[in-house]
Short mmCIF file of C-alpha atoms in Angstrom, two decimals:
data_model
loop_
_atom_site.label_atom_id
_atom_site.label_comp_id
_atom_site.label_asym_id
_atom_site.label_seq_id
_atom_site.Cartn_x
_atom_site.Cartn_y
_atom_site.Cartn_z
CA UNK A 1191 -17.69 -74.73 3.56
CA UNK A 1192 -16.54 -76.60 0.45
CA UNK A 1193 -20.09 -76.43 -0.92
CA UNK A 1194 -20.10 -72.64 -0.52
CA UNK A 1195 -16.76 -72.32 -2.34
CA UNK A 1196 -17.96 -74.51 -5.19
CA UNK A 1197 -21.21 -72.51 -5.42
CA UNK A 1198 -19.19 -69.29 -5.76
CA UNK A 1199 -17.15 -70.72 -8.63
CA UNK A 1200 -20.34 -71.96 -10.34
CA UNK A 1201 -21.86 -68.49 -9.99
CA UNK A 1202 -18.62 -66.92 -11.24
CA UNK A 1203 -18.79 -68.90 -14.47
CA UNK A 1204 -22.52 -68.35 -15.03
CA UNK A 1205 -21.96 -64.60 -14.70
CA UNK A 1206 -18.87 -64.76 -16.94
CA UNK A 1207 -20.69 -66.77 -19.63
CA UNK A 1208 -23.82 -64.63 -19.65
CA UNK A 1209 -22.65 -62.32 -22.44
CA UNK A 1210 -22.14 -65.23 -24.85
CA UNK A 1211 -25.55 -66.65 -23.99
CA UNK A 1212 -27.48 -63.43 -24.59
CA UNK A 1213 -25.46 -62.39 -27.65
CA UNK A 1214 -28.31 -63.20 -30.09
CA UNK A 1215 -30.55 -60.72 -28.23
CA UNK A 1216 -27.81 -58.11 -28.07
CA UNK A 1217 -27.06 -58.53 -31.77
CA UNK A 1218 -30.61 -57.48 -32.58
CA UNK A 1219 -30.70 -54.64 -30.06
CA UNK A 1220 -27.20 -53.18 -30.40
CA UNK A 1221 -26.44 -54.37 -33.98
CA UNK A 1222 -22.82 -55.12 -33.19
CA UNK A 1223 -20.46 -57.31 -35.24
CA UNK A 1224 -18.51 -60.44 -34.35
CA UNK A 1225 -15.40 -58.25 -34.28
CA UNK A 1226 -17.03 -55.93 -31.70
CA UNK A 1227 -18.00 -58.91 -29.56
CA UNK A 1228 -14.44 -60.24 -29.88
CA UNK A 1229 -13.05 -56.91 -28.65
CA UNK A 1230 -15.40 -56.89 -25.65
CA UNK A 1231 -14.44 -60.42 -24.62
CA UNK A 1232 -10.74 -59.69 -25.16
CA UNK A 1233 -10.91 -56.49 -23.07
CA UNK A 1234 -12.74 -58.34 -20.30
CA UNK A 1235 -10.14 -61.10 -20.38
CA UNK A 1236 -7.35 -58.53 -20.21
CA UNK A 1237 -9.00 -56.96 -17.17
CA UNK A 1238 -9.10 -60.33 -15.42
CA UNK A 1239 -5.49 -60.99 -16.37
CA UNK A 1240 -4.24 -57.68 -14.98
CA UNK A 1241 -6.17 -58.11 -11.74
CA UNK A 1242 -5.20 -61.73 -11.04
CA UNK A 1243 -1.63 -61.20 -9.73
CA UNK A 1244 -2.88 -58.48 -7.38
CA UNK A 1245 -5.77 -60.64 -6.20
CA UNK A 1246 -3.41 -63.56 -5.61
CA UNK A 1247 -1.13 -61.39 -3.50
CA UNK A 1248 -4.10 -60.05 -1.52
CA UNK A 1249 -5.31 -63.59 -0.80
CA UNK A 1250 -1.90 -64.39 0.72
CA UNK A 1251 -2.08 -61.27 2.92
CA UNK A 1252 -5.78 -60.85 3.84
CA UNK A 1253 -8.14 -63.44 5.39
CA UNK A 1254 -9.79 -65.47 2.64
CA UNK A 1255 -13.22 -65.06 4.24
CA UNK A 1256 -13.12 -61.32 3.74
CA UNK A 1257 -11.62 -61.58 0.24
CA UNK A 1258 -14.33 -63.92 -0.96
CA UNK A 1259 -17.20 -61.86 0.45
CA UNK A 1260 -16.01 -58.57 -1.04
CA UNK A 1261 -15.10 -60.20 -4.33
CA UNK A 1262 -18.47 -61.85 -4.90
CA UNK A 1263 -20.35 -58.74 -3.77
CA UNK A 1264 -18.38 -56.57 -6.21
CA UNK A 1265 -18.80 -58.82 -9.23
CA UNK A 1266 -22.51 -59.21 -8.42
CA UNK A 1267 -22.89 -55.43 -8.63
CA UNK A 1268 -21.30 -55.46 -12.09
CA UNK A 1269 -23.42 -58.44 -13.16
CA UNK A 1270 -26.57 -56.51 -12.34
CA UNK A 1271 -25.10 -53.35 -13.91
CA UNK A 1272 -25.13 -55.05 -17.32
CA UNK A 1273 -28.83 -54.17 -17.36
CA UNK A 1274 -27.82 -50.51 -17.75
CA UNK A 1275 -25.77 -51.07 -20.91
CA UNK A 1276 -26.97 -49.18 -23.99
CA UNK A 1277 -24.40 -50.34 -26.53
CA UNK A 1278 -21.07 -51.99 -27.14
CA UNK A 1279 -18.99 -49.35 -25.32
CA UNK A 1280 -21.04 -49.33 -22.12
CA UNK A 1281 -21.19 -53.13 -22.11
CA UNK A 1282 -17.40 -53.22 -22.48
CA UNK A 1283 -16.96 -51.00 -19.41
CA UNK A 1284 -19.28 -53.18 -17.29
CA UNK A 1285 -17.68 -56.44 -18.44
CA UNK A 1286 -14.20 -55.11 -17.66
CA UNK A 1287 -15.31 -54.38 -14.09
CA UNK A 1288 -17.08 -57.74 -13.79
CA UNK A 1289 -14.12 -59.87 -14.86
CA UNK A 1290 -11.69 -57.80 -12.81
CA UNK A 1291 -13.70 -58.47 -9.64
CA UNK A 1292 -14.14 -62.15 -10.52
CA UNK A 1293 -10.35 -62.58 -10.49
CA UNK A 1294 -10.51 -63.13 -6.72
CA UNK A 1295 -12.28 -66.49 -7.16
CA UNK A 1296 -9.52 -68.90 -8.16
CA UNK A 1297 -6.72 -67.72 -5.82
CA UNK A 1298 -9.06 -67.52 -2.81
CA UNK A 1299 -10.63 -70.92 -3.46
CA UNK A 1300 -7.26 -72.65 -3.89
CA UNK A 1301 -5.93 -71.01 -0.73
CA UNK A 1302 -8.87 -72.16 1.38
CA UNK A 1303 -9.10 -75.67 -0.09
CA UNK A 1304 -5.36 -76.22 0.19
CA UNK A 1305 -5.45 -75.28 3.88
CA UNK A 1306 -8.69 -77.01 4.92
CA UNK A 1307 -8.68 -80.24 2.96
CA UNK A 1308 -6.65 -83.14 4.49
CA UNK A 1309 -3.77 -84.17 2.24
CA UNK A 1310 -5.33 -87.50 1.22
CA UNK A 1311 -8.58 -85.75 0.22
CA UNK A 1312 -7.12 -82.65 -1.35
CA UNK A 1313 -7.12 -84.15 -4.84
CA UNK A 1314 -10.86 -84.86 -4.61
CA UNK A 1315 -11.55 -81.35 -3.29
CA UNK A 1316 -9.55 -79.85 -6.16
CA UNK A 1317 -11.32 -82.11 -8.64
CA UNK A 1318 -14.65 -80.80 -7.38
CA UNK A 1319 -13.28 -77.25 -7.49
CA UNK A 1320 -12.20 -77.72 -11.09
CA UNK A 1321 -15.59 -79.26 -11.89
CA UNK A 1322 -17.42 -76.18 -10.61
CA UNK A 1323 -16.72 -74.07 -13.74
CA UNK A 1324 -18.06 -76.96 -15.82
CA UNK A 1325 -21.22 -77.05 -13.71
CA UNK A 1326 -21.53 -73.30 -14.21
CA UNK A 1327 -21.09 -73.78 -17.94
CA UNK A 1328 -23.85 -76.43 -17.87
CA UNK A 1329 -26.23 -74.38 -15.72
CA UNK A 1330 -25.65 -71.15 -17.67
CA UNK A 1331 -26.97 -72.32 -21.08
CA UNK A 1332 -30.17 -73.48 -19.39
CA UNK A 1333 -30.75 -70.77 -16.78
CA UNK A 1334 -29.63 -67.63 -18.63
CA UNK A 1335 -31.58 -68.16 -21.89
CA UNK A 1336 -34.66 -69.18 -19.90
CA UNK A 1337 -34.53 -65.93 -17.91
CA UNK A 1338 -33.45 -63.75 -20.82
CA UNK A 1339 -36.04 -64.99 -23.32
CA UNK A 1340 -38.90 -64.97 -20.78
CA UNK A 1341 -38.13 -61.84 -18.70
CA UNK A 1342 -35.72 -59.97 -20.94
CA UNK A 1343 -31.94 -59.98 -20.74
CA UNK A 1344 -31.83 -56.91 -18.47
CA UNK A 1345 -33.94 -58.57 -15.78
CA UNK A 1346 -31.86 -61.72 -16.16
CA UNK A 1347 -28.74 -59.68 -15.33
CA UNK A 1348 -30.39 -58.15 -12.27
CA UNK A 1349 -31.56 -61.53 -10.96
CA UNK A 1350 -28.13 -63.11 -11.39
CA UNK A 1351 -26.57 -60.19 -9.52
CA UNK A 1352 -29.08 -60.71 -6.71
CA UNK A 1353 -28.10 -64.37 -6.40
CA UNK A 1354 -24.56 -63.21 -5.71
CA UNK A 1355 -25.66 -61.20 -2.67
CA UNK A 1356 -27.59 -64.19 -1.35
CA UNK A 1357 -24.36 -66.17 -1.59
CA UNK A 1358 -22.45 -63.49 0.38
CA UNK A 1359 -24.87 -63.82 3.29
CA UNK A 1360 -24.53 -67.63 3.19
CA UNK A 1361 -20.74 -67.44 3.03
CA UNK A 1362 -20.42 -65.09 5.99
CA UNK A 1363 -22.49 -67.50 8.08
CA UNK A 1364 -20.79 -70.79 7.17
CA UNK A 1365 -17.24 -69.42 7.20
CA UNK A 1366 -17.45 -67.57 10.51
CA UNK A 1367 -16.01 -70.44 12.58
CA UNK A 1368 -14.11 -72.50 10.03
CA UNK A 1369 -11.60 -70.07 8.48
CA UNK A 1370 -8.81 -68.49 10.55
CA UNK A 1371 -9.16 -64.77 11.16
CA UNK A 1372 -5.65 -64.19 9.85
CA UNK A 1373 -3.67 -65.90 7.09
CA UNK A 1374 -1.85 -69.00 8.27
CA UNK A 1375 1.91 -68.77 8.00
CA UNK A 1376 3.65 -71.72 6.39
CA UNK A 1377 7.27 -72.53 6.90
CA UNK A 1378 9.41 -72.07 3.81
CA UNK A 1379 11.06 -75.12 2.27
CA UNK A 1380 14.82 -75.22 1.91
CA UNK A 1381 15.68 -73.46 -1.31
CA UNK A 1382 13.82 -70.26 -0.62
CA UNK A 1383 10.61 -68.87 -2.04
CA UNK A 1384 8.77 -71.02 -4.60
CA UNK A 1385 8.86 -68.04 -6.97
CA UNK A 1386 12.64 -68.46 -7.24
CA UNK A 1387 12.41 -72.02 -8.59
CA UNK A 1388 12.38 -72.78 -12.33
CA UNK A 1389 9.78 -75.50 -11.73
CA UNK A 1390 7.31 -72.88 -10.48
CA UNK A 1391 7.61 -70.75 -13.61
CA UNK A 1392 7.30 -73.78 -15.86
CA UNK A 1393 4.11 -74.65 -13.97
CA UNK A 1394 2.82 -71.10 -14.50
CA UNK A 1395 3.66 -71.37 -18.22
CA UNK A 1396 1.80 -74.68 -18.43
CA UNK A 1397 -1.31 -73.10 -16.92
CA UNK A 1398 -1.11 -70.11 -19.23
CA UNK A 1399 -0.66 -72.10 -22.42
CA UNK A 1400 -3.35 -74.70 -21.71
CA UNK A 1401 -5.98 -72.37 -20.23
CA UNK A 1402 -6.67 -70.63 -23.54
CA UNK A 1403 -8.80 -73.59 -24.62
CA UNK A 1404 -11.21 -73.05 -21.72
CA UNK A 1405 -11.75 -69.35 -22.39
CA UNK A 1406 -12.23 -69.71 -26.13
CA UNK A 1407 -14.77 -72.48 -25.57
CA UNK A 1408 -16.55 -70.50 -22.82
CA UNK A 1409 -17.06 -67.38 -24.93
CA UNK A 1410 -17.44 -68.85 -28.43
CA UNK A 1411 -19.05 -72.31 -28.21
CA UNK A 1412 -22.52 -70.84 -27.49
CA UNK A 1413 -22.08 -68.44 -30.42
CA UNK A 1414 -20.95 -71.25 -32.74
CA UNK A 1415 -23.81 -73.57 -31.84
CA UNK A 1416 -26.40 -70.81 -32.05
CA UNK A 1417 -25.24 -69.91 -35.57
CA UNK A 1418 -25.57 -73.56 -36.62
CA UNK A 1419 -28.73 -74.29 -34.64
CA UNK A 1420 -31.27 -73.44 -37.35
CA UNK A 1421 -32.91 -70.81 -35.16
CA UNK A 1422 -33.85 -73.28 -32.39
CA UNK A 1423 -32.77 -73.51 -28.76
CA UNK A 1424 -31.09 -76.88 -29.39
CA UNK A 1425 -27.71 -75.10 -29.26
CA UNK A 1426 -28.07 -74.73 -25.48
CA UNK A 1427 -28.30 -78.51 -25.13
CA UNK A 1428 -25.16 -78.98 -27.24
CA UNK A 1429 -23.19 -76.58 -25.03
CA UNK A 1430 -24.49 -78.26 -21.87
CA UNK A 1431 -23.56 -81.69 -23.21
CA UNK A 1432 -19.98 -80.62 -23.88
CA UNK A 1433 -19.62 -79.30 -20.35
CA UNK A 1434 -20.94 -82.56 -18.94
CA UNK A 1435 -17.79 -84.06 -20.43
CA UNK A 1436 -15.78 -81.25 -18.83
CA UNK A 1437 -17.23 -82.15 -15.43
CA UNK A 1438 -16.39 -85.82 -15.96
CA UNK A 1439 -12.88 -84.76 -16.92
CA UNK A 1440 -12.51 -82.96 -13.58
CA UNK A 1441 -13.43 -86.14 -11.69
CA UNK A 1442 -11.02 -88.13 -13.84
CA UNK A 1443 -8.37 -85.52 -13.06
CA UNK A 1444 -8.98 -85.98 -9.33
CA UNK A 1445 -8.39 -89.71 -9.70
CA UNK A 1446 -5.27 -89.02 -11.75
CA UNK A 1447 -3.95 -86.64 -9.09
CA UNK A 1448 -4.38 -89.36 -6.46
CA UNK A 1449 -2.71 -91.99 -8.65
CA UNK A 1450 0.02 -89.68 -9.91
CA UNK A 1451 0.98 -87.49 -6.94
CA UNK A 1452 3.12 -84.46 -7.63
CA UNK A 1453 6.41 -85.24 -9.40
CA UNK A 1454 6.49 -89.02 -8.91
CA UNK A 1455 7.25 -91.48 -11.64
CA UNK A 1456 8.15 -91.36 -15.31
CA UNK A 1457 5.06 -93.39 -16.18
CA UNK A 1458 2.85 -90.55 -14.92
CA UNK A 1459 4.67 -88.07 -17.13
CA UNK A 1460 4.17 -90.33 -20.16
CA UNK A 1461 0.42 -90.44 -19.48
CA UNK A 1462 0.32 -86.67 -19.06
CA UNK A 1463 2.14 -86.26 -22.38
CA UNK A 1464 -0.35 -88.61 -24.04
CA UNK A 1465 -3.26 -86.62 -22.59
CA UNK A 1466 -1.89 -83.28 -23.82
CA UNK A 1467 -1.13 -84.66 -27.28
CA UNK A 1468 -4.62 -86.16 -27.35
CA UNK A 1469 -6.19 -82.78 -26.59
CA UNK A 1470 -4.13 -81.16 -29.35
CA UNK A 1471 -5.16 -83.86 -31.82
CA UNK A 1472 -8.82 -83.47 -30.92
CA UNK A 1473 -8.59 -79.71 -31.47
CA UNK A 1474 -7.29 -80.40 -34.95
CA UNK A 1475 -10.14 -82.88 -35.50
CA UNK A 1476 -12.62 -80.19 -34.39
CA UNK A 1477 -11.71 -78.20 -37.51
CA UNK A 1478 -13.63 -80.74 -39.63
CA UNK A 1479 -16.80 -79.38 -41.31
CA UNK A 1480 -18.95 -82.32 -40.13
CA UNK A 1481 -20.85 -80.91 -37.13
CA UNK A 1482 -21.14 -84.21 -35.23
CA UNK A 1483 -17.39 -84.79 -35.56
CA UNK A 1484 -16.48 -81.28 -34.42
CA UNK A 1485 -18.87 -81.40 -31.44
CA UNK A 1486 -17.56 -84.80 -30.34
CA UNK A 1487 -13.96 -83.64 -30.70
CA UNK A 1488 -14.67 -80.50 -28.62
CA UNK A 1489 -16.30 -82.62 -25.88
CA UNK A 1490 -13.36 -85.02 -25.65
CA UNK A 1491 -10.83 -82.17 -25.88
CA UNK A 1492 -12.33 -80.36 -22.90
CA UNK A 1493 -12.51 -83.70 -21.03
CA UNK A 1494 -8.74 -84.09 -21.44
CA UNK A 1495 -8.14 -80.42 -20.66
CA UNK A 1496 -9.87 -80.76 -17.29
CA UNK A 1497 -7.63 -83.69 -16.36
CA UNK A 1498 -4.58 -81.55 -17.08
CA UNK A 1499 -6.09 -78.58 -15.23
CA UNK A 1500 -6.70 -80.60 -12.03
CA UNK A 1501 -3.12 -81.86 -12.11
CA UNK A 1502 -1.85 -78.28 -12.37
CA UNK A 1503 -4.08 -77.08 -9.51
CA UNK A 1504 -3.04 -80.08 -7.42
CA UNK A 1505 0.59 -79.14 -7.92
CA UNK A 1506 0.00 -75.47 -7.06
CA UNK A 1507 -1.70 -76.45 -3.77
CA UNK A 1508 1.07 -78.93 -2.88
CA UNK A 1509 2.95 -78.36 0.37
CA UNK A 1510 6.07 -77.06 -1.36
CA UNK A 1511 4.04 -74.17 -2.87
CA UNK A 1512 1.67 -73.62 0.07
CA UNK A 1513 3.28 -70.44 1.39
CA UNK A 1514 2.56 -68.70 -1.93
CA UNK A 1515 -0.50 -70.59 -3.18
CA UNK A 1516 -2.56 -67.45 -3.77
CA UNK A 1517 0.26 -65.58 -5.50
CA UNK A 1518 1.23 -68.51 -7.74
CA UNK A 1519 -2.41 -69.23 -8.61
CA UNK A 1520 -2.91 -65.55 -9.43
CA UNK A 1521 0.16 -65.35 -11.67
CA UNK A 1522 -0.73 -68.64 -13.40
CA UNK A 1523 -4.30 -67.51 -14.03
CA UNK A 1524 -2.92 -64.14 -15.19
CA UNK A 1525 -0.84 -65.95 -17.80
CA UNK A 1526 -3.85 -67.94 -18.98
CA UNK A 1527 -6.08 -64.89 -19.20
CA UNK A 1528 -3.44 -62.76 -20.91
CA UNK A 1529 -2.75 -65.34 -23.60
CA UNK A 1530 -6.50 -65.86 -23.98
CA UNK A 1531 -6.84 -62.19 -24.92
CA UNK A 1532 -4.94 -62.91 -28.11
CA UNK A 1533 -6.94 -66.07 -28.80
CA UNK A 1534 -10.26 -64.27 -28.32
CA UNK A 1535 -9.22 -61.44 -30.62
CA UNK A 1536 -8.03 -63.98 -33.17
CA UNK A 1537 -11.31 -65.89 -33.22
CA UNK A 1538 -13.36 -62.67 -33.42
CA UNK A 1539 -11.42 -61.37 -36.40
CA UNK A 1540 -11.27 -64.79 -38.02
CA UNK A 1541 -15.06 -65.23 -37.83
CA UNK A 1542 -15.65 -61.66 -39.05
CA UNK A 1543 -13.32 -62.29 -42.01
CA UNK A 1544 -15.13 -65.50 -42.95
CA UNK A 1545 -12.28 -67.86 -42.00
CA UNK A 1546 -14.29 -69.42 -39.17
CA UNK A 1547 -12.71 -71.12 -36.17
CA UNK A 1548 -9.95 -73.11 -37.90
CA UNK A 1549 -7.03 -70.66 -37.29
CA UNK A 1550 -7.87 -70.43 -33.58
CA UNK A 1551 -8.19 -74.20 -33.13
CA UNK A 1552 -4.82 -74.71 -34.82
CA UNK A 1553 -3.23 -72.12 -32.50
CA UNK A 1554 -4.81 -73.75 -29.44
CA UNK A 1555 -3.48 -77.17 -30.48
CA UNK A 1556 0.08 -75.85 -30.74
CA UNK A 1557 -0.24 -74.03 -27.41
CA UNK A 1558 -1.44 -77.23 -25.74
CA UNK A 1559 1.59 -79.19 -26.89
CA UNK A 1560 3.86 -76.45 -25.51
CA UNK A 1561 1.89 -76.28 -22.24
CA UNK A 1562 2.04 -80.03 -21.72
CA UNK A 1563 5.80 -79.94 -22.22
CA UNK A 1564 6.12 -77.22 -19.55
CA UNK A 1565 3.99 -79.21 -17.09
CA UNK A 1566 6.08 -82.35 -17.50
CA UNK A 1567 9.33 -80.39 -17.19
CA UNK A 1568 8.04 -78.71 -14.01
CA UNK A 1569 7.16 -82.03 -12.41
CA UNK A 1570 10.52 -83.55 -13.30
CA UNK A 1571 12.40 -80.54 -11.93
CA UNK A 1572 10.35 -80.63 -8.73
CA UNK A 1573 11.28 -84.25 -8.29
CA UNK A 1574 14.93 -83.24 -8.49
CA UNK A 1575 14.40 -80.37 -6.04
CA UNK A 1576 14.70 -77.54 -8.57
#
């Protein structure tokens, strides 16, 4: 069951990252600019953002088994439909549909893992869940270019869409006896709905502010390394290497979530503050023109980001939020995707204007400091019952 969920998230991120990985081929065929690519990624991110709250609400109302199956089937159709694109406008339409359907992934996965995983193992399950996008980001730069450069990018899109339908069949078999037919009701904690607590909205803000780093890296790291790769495929290895650090960060985050359970101890909050400030500092270091320094800084920044991300997911799946896990996860991911729209547009225009990635990295660093502050405040308020 857990393996099937993790496989879906890996597939989600491979499909999401495909556009960045085949951009060199599309540049030659469609002759679009960095600004056009930035608009496509921003529109796709906006689609995901607008769909996430609805998907989160649906996950709290409809059996997760059905949600997952329909969600993966729908985004697989759009993945394959990329093969029909004839230019920037048609690709934009397909990508908007793809990312909108993919919005089901995070709320559904958190709902199932939070309900199935025993409390003492939930942190590990969430660490593995948070590692799955990193695995997808490692697999994508190897699998997608291999298919696209050998078979053509259109056939690569069709094959990836087909893998999604194989997963649907697998999921319907393994989940038939392990997931309840109807959503499980959870008793509300004294104090009313989690959505009425300030701590919940601070947690949502923390997710939104910190998540921009992930989306900018996902869409633009392959582009950056390809431009500086001297025409070779070495850029794919650089991207994969960075996401190895992201995967390690997810495992470190799982250990941190076990050691620092939700809202306990000032020492934990100090370490979280140090981690967030470290990520911000590394983003500033990544602005350096020395390629080895910037690559190393990006790798360590995403390592720290994954630790923070696991802690946020662990908090969302905590018992006090369980009755609205899907809704809260959807709203939090909505915030991250919506803010990422601005970041993706900023980097596209910045690159097109010749300013490079420096303005975006500076903005991400500031957002991370603000997000870390919101996370710490949320945990402290939860400790006090707010």
